Short mmCIF file of C-alpha atoms (C1' of nucleotides) in Angstrom, two decimals:
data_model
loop_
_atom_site.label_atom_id
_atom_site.label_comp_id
_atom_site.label_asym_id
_atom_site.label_seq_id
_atom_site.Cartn_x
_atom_site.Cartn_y
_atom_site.Cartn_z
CA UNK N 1 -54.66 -56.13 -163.68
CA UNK N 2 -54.34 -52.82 -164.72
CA UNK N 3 -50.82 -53.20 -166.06
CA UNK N 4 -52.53 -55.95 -168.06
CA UNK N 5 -54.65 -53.76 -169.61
CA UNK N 6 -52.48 -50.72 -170.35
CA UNK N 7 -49.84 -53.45 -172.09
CA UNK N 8 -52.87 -55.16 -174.13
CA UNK N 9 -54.05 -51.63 -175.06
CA UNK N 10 -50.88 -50.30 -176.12
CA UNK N 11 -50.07 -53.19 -178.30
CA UNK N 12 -52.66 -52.37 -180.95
CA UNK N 13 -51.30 -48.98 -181.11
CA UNK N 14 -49.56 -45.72 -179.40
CA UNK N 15 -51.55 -43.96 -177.04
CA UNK N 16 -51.99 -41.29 -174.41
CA UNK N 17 -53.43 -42.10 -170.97
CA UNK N 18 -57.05 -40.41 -171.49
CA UNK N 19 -57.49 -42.20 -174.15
CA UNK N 20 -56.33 -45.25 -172.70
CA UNK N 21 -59.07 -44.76 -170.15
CA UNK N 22 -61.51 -44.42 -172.59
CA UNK N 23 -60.47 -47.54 -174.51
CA UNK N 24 -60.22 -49.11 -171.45
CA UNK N 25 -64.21 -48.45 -170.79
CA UNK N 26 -65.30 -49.63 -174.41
CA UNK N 27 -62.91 -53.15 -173.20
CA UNK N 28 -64.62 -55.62 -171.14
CA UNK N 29 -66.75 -52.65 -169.21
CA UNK N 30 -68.08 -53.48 -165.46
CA UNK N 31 -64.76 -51.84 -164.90
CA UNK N 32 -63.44 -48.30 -164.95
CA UNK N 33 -60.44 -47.95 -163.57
CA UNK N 34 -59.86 -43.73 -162.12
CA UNK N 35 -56.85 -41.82 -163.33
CA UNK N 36 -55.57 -41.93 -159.58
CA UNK N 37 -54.54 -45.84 -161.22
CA UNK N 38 -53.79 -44.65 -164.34
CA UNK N 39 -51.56 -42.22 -164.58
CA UNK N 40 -48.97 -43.95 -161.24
CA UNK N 41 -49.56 -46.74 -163.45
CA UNK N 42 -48.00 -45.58 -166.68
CA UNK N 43 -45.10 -44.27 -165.00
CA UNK N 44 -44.23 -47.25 -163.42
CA UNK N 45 -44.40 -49.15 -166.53
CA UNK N 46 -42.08 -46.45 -167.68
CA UNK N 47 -39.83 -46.74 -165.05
CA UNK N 48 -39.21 -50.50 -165.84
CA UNK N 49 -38.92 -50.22 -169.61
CA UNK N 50 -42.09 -51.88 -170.43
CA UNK N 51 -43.43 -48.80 -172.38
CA UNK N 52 -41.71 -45.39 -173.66
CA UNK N 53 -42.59 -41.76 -174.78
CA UNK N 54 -43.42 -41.53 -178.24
CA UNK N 55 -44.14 -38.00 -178.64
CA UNK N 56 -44.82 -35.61 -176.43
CA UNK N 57 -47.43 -33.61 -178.61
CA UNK N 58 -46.27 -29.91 -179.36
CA UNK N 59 -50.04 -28.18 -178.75
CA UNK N 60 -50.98 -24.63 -179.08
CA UNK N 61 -50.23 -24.92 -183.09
CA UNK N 62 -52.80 -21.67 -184.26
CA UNK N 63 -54.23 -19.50 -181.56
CA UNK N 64 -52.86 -18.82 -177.76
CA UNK N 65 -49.65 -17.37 -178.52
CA UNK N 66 -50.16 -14.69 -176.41
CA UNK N 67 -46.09 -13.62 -175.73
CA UNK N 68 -44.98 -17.37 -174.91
CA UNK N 69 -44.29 -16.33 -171.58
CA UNK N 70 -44.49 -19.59 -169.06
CA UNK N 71 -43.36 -20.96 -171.84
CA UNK N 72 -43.20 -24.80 -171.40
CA UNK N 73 -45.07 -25.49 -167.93
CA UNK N 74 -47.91 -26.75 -169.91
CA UNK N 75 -49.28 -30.31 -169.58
CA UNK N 76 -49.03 -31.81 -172.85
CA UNK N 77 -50.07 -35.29 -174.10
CA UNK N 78 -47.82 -38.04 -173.54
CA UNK N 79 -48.30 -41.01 -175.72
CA UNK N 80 -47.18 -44.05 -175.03
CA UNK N 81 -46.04 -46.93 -177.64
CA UNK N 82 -44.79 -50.41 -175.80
CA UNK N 83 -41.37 -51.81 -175.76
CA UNK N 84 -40.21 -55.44 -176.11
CA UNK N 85 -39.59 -55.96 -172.47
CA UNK N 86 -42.42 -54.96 -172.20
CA UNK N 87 -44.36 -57.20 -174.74
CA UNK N 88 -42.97 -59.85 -172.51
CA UNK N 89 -44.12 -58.91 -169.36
CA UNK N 90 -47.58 -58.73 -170.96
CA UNK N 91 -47.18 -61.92 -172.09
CA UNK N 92 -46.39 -63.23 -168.32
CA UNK N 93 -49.19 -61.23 -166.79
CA UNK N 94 -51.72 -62.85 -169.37
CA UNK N 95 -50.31 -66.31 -168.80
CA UNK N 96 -49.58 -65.72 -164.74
CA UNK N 97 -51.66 -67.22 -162.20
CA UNK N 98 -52.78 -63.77 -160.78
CA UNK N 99 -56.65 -63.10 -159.73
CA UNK N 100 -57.11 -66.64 -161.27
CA UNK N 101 -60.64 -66.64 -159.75
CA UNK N 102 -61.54 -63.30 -160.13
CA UNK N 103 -64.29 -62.61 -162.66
CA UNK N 104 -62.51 -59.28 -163.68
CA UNK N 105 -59.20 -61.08 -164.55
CA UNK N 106 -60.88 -63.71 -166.52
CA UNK N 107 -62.82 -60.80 -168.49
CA UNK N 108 -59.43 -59.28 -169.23
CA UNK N 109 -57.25 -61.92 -170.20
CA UNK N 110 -60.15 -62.97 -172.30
CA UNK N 111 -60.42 -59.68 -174.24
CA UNK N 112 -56.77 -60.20 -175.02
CA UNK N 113 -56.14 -64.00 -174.79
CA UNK N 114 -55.97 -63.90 -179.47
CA UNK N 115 -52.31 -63.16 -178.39
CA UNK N 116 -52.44 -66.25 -176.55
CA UNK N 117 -51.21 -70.10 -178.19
CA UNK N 118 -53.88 -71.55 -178.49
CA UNK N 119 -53.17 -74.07 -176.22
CA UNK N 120 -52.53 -71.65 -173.32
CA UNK N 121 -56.69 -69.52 -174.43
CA UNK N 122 -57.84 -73.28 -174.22
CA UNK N 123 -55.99 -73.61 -170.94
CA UNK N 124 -57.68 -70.54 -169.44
CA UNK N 125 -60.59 -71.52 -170.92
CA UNK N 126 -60.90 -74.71 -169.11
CA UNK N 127 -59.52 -73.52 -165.99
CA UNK N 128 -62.32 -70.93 -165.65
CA UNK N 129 -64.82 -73.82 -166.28
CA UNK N 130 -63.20 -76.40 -163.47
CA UNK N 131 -63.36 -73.13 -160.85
CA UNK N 132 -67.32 -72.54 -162.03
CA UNK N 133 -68.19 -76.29 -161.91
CA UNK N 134 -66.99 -76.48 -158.29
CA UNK N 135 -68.67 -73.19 -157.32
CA UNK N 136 -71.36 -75.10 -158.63
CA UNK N 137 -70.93 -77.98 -156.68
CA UNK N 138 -70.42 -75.87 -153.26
CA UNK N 139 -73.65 -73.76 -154.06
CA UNK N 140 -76.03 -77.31 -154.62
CA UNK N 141 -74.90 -78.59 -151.11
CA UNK N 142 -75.21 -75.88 -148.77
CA UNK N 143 -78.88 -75.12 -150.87
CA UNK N 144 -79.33 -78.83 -149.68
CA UNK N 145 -77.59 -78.73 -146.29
CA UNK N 146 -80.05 -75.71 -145.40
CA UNK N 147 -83.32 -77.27 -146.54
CA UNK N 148 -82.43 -80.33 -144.20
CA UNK N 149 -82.06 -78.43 -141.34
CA UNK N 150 -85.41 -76.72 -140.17
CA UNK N 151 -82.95 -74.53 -137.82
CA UNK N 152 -80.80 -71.81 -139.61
CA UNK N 153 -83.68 -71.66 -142.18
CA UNK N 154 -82.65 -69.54 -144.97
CA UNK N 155 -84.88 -66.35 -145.64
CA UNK N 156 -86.49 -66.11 -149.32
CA UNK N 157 -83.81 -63.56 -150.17
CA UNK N 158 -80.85 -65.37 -149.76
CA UNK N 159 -82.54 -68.40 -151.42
CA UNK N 160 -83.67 -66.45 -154.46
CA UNK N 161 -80.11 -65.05 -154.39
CA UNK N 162 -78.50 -68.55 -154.52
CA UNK N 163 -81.04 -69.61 -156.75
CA UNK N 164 -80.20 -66.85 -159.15
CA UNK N 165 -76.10 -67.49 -158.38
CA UNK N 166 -76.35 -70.99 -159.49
CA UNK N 167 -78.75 -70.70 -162.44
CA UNK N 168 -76.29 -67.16 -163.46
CA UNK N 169 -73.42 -69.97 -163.12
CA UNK N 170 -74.76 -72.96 -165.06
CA UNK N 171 -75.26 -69.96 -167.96
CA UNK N 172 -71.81 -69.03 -167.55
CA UNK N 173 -70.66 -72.68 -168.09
CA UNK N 174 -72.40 -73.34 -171.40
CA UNK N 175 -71.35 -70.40 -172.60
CA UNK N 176 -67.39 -71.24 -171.64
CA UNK N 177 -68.36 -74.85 -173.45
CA UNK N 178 -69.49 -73.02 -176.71
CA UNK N 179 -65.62 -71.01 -176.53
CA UNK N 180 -64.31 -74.14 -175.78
CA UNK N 181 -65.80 -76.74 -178.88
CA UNK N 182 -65.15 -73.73 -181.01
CA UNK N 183 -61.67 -73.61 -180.03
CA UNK N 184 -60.86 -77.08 -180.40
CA UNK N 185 -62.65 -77.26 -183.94
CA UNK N 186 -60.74 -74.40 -185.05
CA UNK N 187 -57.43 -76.25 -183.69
CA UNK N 188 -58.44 -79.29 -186.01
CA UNK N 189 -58.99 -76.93 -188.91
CA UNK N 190 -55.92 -75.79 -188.79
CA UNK N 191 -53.86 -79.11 -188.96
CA UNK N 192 -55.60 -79.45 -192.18
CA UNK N 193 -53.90 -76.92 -193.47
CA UNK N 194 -55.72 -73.35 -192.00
CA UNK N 195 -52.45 -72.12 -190.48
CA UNK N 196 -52.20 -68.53 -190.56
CA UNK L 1 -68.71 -54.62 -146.53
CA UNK L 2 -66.81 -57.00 -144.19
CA UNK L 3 -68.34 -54.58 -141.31
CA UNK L 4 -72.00 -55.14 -142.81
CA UNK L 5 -71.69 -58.71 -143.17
CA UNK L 6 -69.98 -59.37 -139.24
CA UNK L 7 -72.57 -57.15 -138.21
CA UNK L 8 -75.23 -58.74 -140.06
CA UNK L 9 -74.52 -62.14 -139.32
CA UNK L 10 -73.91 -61.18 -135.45
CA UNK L 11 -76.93 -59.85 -135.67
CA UNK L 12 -79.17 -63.87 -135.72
CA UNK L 13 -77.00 -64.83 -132.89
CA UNK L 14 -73.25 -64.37 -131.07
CA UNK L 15 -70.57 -65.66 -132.15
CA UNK L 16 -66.28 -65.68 -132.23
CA UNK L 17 -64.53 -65.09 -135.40
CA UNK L 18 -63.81 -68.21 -136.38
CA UNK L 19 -67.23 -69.22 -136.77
CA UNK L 20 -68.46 -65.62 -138.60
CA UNK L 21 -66.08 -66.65 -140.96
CA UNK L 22 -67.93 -70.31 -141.53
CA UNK L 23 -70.45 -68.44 -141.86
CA UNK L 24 -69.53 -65.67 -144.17
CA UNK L 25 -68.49 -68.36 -146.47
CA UNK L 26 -71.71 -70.47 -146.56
CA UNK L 27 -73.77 -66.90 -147.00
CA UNK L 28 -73.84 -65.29 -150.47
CA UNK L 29 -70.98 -66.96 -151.82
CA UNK L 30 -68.34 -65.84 -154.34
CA UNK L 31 -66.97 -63.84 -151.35
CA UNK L 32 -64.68 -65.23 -148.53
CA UNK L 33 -62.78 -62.13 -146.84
CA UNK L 34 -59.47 -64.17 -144.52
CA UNK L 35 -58.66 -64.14 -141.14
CA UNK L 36 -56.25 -61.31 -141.68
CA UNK L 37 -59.20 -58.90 -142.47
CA UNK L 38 -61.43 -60.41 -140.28
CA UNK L 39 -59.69 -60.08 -136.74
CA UNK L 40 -59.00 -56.76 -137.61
CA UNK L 41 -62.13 -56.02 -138.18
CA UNK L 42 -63.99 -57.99 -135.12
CA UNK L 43 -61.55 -55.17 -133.29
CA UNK L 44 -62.35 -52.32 -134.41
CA UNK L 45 -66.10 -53.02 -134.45
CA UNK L 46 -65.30 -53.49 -130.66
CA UNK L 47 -63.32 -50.72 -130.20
CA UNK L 48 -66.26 -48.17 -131.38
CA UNK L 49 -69.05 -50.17 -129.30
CA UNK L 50 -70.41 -51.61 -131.99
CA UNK L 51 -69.97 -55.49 -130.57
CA UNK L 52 -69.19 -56.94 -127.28
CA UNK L 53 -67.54 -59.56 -125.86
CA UNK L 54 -70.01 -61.67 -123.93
CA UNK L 55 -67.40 -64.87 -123.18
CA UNK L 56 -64.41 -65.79 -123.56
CA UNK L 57 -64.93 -69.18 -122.75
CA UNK L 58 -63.18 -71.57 -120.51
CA UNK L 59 -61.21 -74.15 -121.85
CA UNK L 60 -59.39 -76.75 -120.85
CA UNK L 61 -62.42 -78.68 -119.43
CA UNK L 62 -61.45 -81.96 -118.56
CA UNK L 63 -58.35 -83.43 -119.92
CA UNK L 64 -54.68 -81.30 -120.17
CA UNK L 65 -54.52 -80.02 -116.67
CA UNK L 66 -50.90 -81.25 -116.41
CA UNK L 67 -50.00 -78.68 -113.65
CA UNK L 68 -51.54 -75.72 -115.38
CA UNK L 69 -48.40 -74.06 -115.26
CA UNK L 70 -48.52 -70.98 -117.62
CA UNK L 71 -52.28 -70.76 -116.87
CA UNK L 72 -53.35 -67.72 -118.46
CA UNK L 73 -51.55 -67.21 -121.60
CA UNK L 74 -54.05 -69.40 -123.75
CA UNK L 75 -55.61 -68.27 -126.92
CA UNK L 76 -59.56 -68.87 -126.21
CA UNK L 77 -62.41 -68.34 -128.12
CA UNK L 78 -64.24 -64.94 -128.08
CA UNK L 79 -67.57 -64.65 -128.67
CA UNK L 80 -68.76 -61.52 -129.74
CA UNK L 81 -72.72 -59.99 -129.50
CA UNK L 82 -74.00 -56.96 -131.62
CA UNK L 83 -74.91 -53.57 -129.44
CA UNK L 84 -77.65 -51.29 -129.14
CA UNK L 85 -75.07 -49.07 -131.58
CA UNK L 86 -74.24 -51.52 -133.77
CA UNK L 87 -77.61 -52.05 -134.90
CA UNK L 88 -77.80 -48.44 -135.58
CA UNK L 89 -74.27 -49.06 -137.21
CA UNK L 90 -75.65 -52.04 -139.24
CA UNK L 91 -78.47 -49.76 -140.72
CA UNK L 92 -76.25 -46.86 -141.57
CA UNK L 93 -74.25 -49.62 -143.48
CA UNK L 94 -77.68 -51.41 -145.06
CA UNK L 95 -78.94 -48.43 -146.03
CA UNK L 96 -76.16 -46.03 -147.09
CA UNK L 97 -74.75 -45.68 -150.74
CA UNK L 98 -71.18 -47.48 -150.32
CA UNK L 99 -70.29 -49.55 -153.12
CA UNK L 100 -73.80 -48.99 -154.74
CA UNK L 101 -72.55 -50.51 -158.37
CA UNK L 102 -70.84 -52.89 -156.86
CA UNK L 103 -71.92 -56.56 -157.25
CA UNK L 104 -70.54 -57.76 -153.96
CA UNK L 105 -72.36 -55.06 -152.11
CA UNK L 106 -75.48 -55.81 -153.48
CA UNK L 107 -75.58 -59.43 -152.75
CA UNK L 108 -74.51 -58.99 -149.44
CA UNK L 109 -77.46 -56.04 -148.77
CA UNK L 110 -79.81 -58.40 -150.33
CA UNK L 111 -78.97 -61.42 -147.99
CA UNK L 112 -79.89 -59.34 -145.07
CA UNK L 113 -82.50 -57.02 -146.82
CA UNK L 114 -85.42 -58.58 -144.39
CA UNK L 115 -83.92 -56.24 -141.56
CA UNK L 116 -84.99 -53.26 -143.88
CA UNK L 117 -88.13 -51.57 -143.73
CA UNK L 118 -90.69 -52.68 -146.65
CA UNK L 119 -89.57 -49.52 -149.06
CA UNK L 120 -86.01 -49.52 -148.06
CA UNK L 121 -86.14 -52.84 -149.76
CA UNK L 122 -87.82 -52.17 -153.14
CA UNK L 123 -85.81 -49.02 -153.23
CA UNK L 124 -82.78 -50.88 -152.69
CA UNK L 125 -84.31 -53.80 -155.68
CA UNK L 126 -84.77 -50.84 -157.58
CA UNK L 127 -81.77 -48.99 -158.18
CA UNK L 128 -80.27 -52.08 -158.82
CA UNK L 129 -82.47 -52.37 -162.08
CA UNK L 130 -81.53 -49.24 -163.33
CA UNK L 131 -77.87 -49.49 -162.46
CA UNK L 132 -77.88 -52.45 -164.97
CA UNK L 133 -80.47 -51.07 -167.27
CA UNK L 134 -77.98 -48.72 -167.89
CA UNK L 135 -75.01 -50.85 -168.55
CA UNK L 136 -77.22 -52.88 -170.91
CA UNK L 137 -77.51 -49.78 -172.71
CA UNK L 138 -73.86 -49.18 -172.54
CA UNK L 139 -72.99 -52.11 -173.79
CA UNK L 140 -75.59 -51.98 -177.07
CA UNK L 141 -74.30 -48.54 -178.03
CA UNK L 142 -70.65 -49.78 -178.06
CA UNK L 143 -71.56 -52.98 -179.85
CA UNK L 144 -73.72 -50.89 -182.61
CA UNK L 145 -70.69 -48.64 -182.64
CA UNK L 146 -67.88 -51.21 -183.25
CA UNK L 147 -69.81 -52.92 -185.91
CA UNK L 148 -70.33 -50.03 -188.00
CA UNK L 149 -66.45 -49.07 -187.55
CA UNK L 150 -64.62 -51.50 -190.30
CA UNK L 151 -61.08 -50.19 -188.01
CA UNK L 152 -61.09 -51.04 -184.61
CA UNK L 153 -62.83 -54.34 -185.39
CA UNK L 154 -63.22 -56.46 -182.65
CA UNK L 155 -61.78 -59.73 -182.55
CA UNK L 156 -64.27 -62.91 -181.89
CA UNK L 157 -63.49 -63.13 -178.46
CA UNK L 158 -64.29 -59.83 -177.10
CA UNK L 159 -67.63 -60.21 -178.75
CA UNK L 160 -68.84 -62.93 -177.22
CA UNK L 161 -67.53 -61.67 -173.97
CA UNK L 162 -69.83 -58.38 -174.14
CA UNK L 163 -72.62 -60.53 -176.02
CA UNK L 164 -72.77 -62.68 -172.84
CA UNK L 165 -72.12 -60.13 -170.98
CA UNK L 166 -75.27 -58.59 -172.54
CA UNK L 167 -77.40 -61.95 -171.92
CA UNK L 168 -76.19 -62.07 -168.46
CA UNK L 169 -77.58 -58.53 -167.29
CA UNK L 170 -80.48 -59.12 -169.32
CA UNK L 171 -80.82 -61.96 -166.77
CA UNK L 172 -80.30 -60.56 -163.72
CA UNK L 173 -82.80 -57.57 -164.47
CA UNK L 174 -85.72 -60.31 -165.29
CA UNK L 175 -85.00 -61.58 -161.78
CA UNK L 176 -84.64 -58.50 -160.31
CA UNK L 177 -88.02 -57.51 -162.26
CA UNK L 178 -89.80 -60.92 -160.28
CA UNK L 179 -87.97 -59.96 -156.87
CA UNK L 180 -89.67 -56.47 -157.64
CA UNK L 181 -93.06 -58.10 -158.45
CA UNK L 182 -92.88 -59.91 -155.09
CA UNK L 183 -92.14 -57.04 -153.17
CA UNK L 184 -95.09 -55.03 -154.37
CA UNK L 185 -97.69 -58.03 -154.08
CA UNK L 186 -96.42 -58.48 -150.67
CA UNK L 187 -96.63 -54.72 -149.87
CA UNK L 188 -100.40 -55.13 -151.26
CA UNK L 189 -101.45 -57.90 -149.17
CA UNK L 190 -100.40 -56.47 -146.23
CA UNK L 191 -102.54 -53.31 -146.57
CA UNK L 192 -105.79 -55.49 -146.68
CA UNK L 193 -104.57 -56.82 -143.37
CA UNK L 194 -101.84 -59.62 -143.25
CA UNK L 195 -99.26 -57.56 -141.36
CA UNK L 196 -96.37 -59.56 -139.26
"C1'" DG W 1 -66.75 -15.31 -172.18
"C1'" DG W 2 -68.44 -19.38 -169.96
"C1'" DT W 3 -69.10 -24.25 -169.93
"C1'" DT W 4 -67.67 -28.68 -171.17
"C1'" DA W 5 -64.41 -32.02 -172.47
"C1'" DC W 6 -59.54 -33.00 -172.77
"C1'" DA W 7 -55.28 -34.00 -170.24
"C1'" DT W 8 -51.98 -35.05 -166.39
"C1'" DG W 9 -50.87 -35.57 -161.99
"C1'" DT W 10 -50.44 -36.10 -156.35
"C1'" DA W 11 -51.81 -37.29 -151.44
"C1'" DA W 12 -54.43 -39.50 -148.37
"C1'" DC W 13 -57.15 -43.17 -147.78
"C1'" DT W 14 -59.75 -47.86 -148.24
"C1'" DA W 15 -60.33 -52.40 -148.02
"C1'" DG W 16 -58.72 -55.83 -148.50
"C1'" DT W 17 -54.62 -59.84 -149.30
"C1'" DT W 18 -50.58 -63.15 -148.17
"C1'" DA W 19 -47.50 -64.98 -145.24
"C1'" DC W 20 -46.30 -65.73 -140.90
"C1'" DA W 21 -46.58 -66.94 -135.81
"C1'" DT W 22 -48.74 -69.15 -132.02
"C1'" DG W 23 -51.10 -72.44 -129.63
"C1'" DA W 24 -55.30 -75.78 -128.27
"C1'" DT W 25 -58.27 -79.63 -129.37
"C1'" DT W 26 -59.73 -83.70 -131.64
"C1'" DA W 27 -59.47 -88.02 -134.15
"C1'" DG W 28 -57.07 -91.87 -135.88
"C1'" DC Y 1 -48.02 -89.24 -131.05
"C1'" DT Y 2 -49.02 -86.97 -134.96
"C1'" DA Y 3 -51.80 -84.80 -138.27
"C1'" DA Y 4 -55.83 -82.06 -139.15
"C1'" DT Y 5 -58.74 -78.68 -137.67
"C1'" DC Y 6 -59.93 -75.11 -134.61
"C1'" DA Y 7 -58.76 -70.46 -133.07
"C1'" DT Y 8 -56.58 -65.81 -132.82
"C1'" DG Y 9 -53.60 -62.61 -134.21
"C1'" DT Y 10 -49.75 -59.25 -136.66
"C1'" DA Y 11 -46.87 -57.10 -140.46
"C1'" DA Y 12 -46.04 -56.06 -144.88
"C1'" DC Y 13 -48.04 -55.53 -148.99
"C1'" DT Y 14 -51.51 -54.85 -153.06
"C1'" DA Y 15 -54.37 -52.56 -155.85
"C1'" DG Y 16 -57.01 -49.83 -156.13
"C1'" DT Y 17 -60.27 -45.28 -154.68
"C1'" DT Y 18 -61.62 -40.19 -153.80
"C1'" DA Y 19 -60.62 -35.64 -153.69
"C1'" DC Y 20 -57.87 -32.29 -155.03
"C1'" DA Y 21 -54.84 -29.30 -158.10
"C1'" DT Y 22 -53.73 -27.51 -162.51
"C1'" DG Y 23 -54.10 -26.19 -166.93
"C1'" DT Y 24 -55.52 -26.46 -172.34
"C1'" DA Y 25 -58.71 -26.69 -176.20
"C1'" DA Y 26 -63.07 -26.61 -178.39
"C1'" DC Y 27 -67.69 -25.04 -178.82
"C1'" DC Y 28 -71.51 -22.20 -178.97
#
DNA sequence: GGTTACATGTAACTAGTTACATGATTAG
DNA sequence: CTAATCATGTAACTAGTTACATGTAACC
């Protein structure tokens, strides 16, 4: 997940891990991932070759030369630039199977699926719109199955709530079938001759 | 969370783990925790007093006595009741702050929000609405921001992931704003005399 | 000269998951 | 008699979090 997003991140261009948190918060928000992630994150990444130092930013250019004593102790920014081992493992963590039904994974490989061939973003896609339509599907009969029973009545909350859940999820699926006509028109478009 | 909703659920009537987890799944949806978090869990709620054993029951009722050699070393079902403590437990948990932004967390207070006091409730409805409220305005201010911004354009895909993200909350606070409306009528009515 | 934002990191903890192991009961 | 479902449990792992520690740079 994470690794996901530091890889897609880094792709677009060099950076250092504060700003990677603050790109990541501008991303797909309803996630914010702390530095305690971050940071053990990055160096892993390091440690298997998937990104590598760029610079390591010489600071204290004008002012605060007071002596030079400590004289390299300092925390400087570390920016990162991805390698191609690394471009690859992106590539398998957008296209892997993990957190398939997790709404934060979806989000993310979304934000980042114009890497994707577009028969793989159509794949996702439609994947995310089988795993809705059964939620679907699950929601409608226990709704049913509990106004049968006169027993086990369900209070007004927890109907409203599953009222809201499936009417939040039928939204969800017309959206995914607007992605989904556009990205089959723009597929036909470009057999006639749109490639690019 | 898992605590809140054994608790919760324990609370209607007894039951062994098996069963909670039935349960669990038929209640807000969207979440199932496994058997490997659940048992766990069952235990440690017993350990601190917060649930009790009240049978484990017999079986072996009628068929399979074939000598009843190794009589004892059966797995049987355990069916657990809520204490005097874990009610107090299962308010600390209702009420408290954990995982206040969280979706899950919400749902699952929600689905047992008729245990809480009328105010509890609204205040509980209530921070909710601004908790989104303020994502909605989150997201607007980093939409404005990335249109004007020619660089860092965002592709098509990422836009109509925060632009439905931006529909959905929208959503979910005009529910929230008729859950609200409820809650206040109700509180009316029951000043000119229709308590119970 | 003090506050705020920038910047990197570690340790201890949280709240789960998957995979495995075991066995009983029920239905065809 | 065999497969599915019921039922309980453990061990190893995952993917984060919070709280802390440290220090720099910019600003007003």
């Amino acid at each position: 997940m994470l690794e996901l997003a530091i890889l897609g991140l880094l792709k677009d261009q060099p950076m250092h891990g504060y700003r990677l948190k603050k790109s990541l918060e501008t991303l797909g928000a309803a996630w914010q991932p702390s530095f305690g992630s971050l940071y053990p994150a990055l160096r892993r990444l390091e440690k298997t070759g998937a990104v590598e130092k760029v610079v390591v930013e010489e600071r204290r250019s004008r002012k605060t030369r007071r002596g030079s004593d400590k004289p390299d102790r300092t925390r400087r920014r570390k920016v990162y630039r991805i390698t191609d081992s690394g471009e690859s493992a992106f590539r398998d963590l957008l296209e892997g199977e993990q957190g398939a039904h997790e709404e934060r994974a979806f989000s993310l490989k979304l934000a980042f699926c114009r890497y994707m061939p577009p028969e793989d973003r159509l794949g996702l896609l439609e994947r995310r719109r089988a795993h809705l339509t059964e939620r679907l599907a699950q929601f409608r009969s226990q709704m049913k199955q509990s106004m049968r029973e006169t027993k086990e009545r369900m209070d007004t909350y927890t109907l409203s709530l599953m009222r809201h859940g499936l009417d939040s999820t039928e939204s969800d699926i017309r959206w995914l079938d607007d992605l989904i006509a556009a990205e089959r028109t723009s597929g036909q478009l470009s057999k006639k001759g749109d490639r690019s």
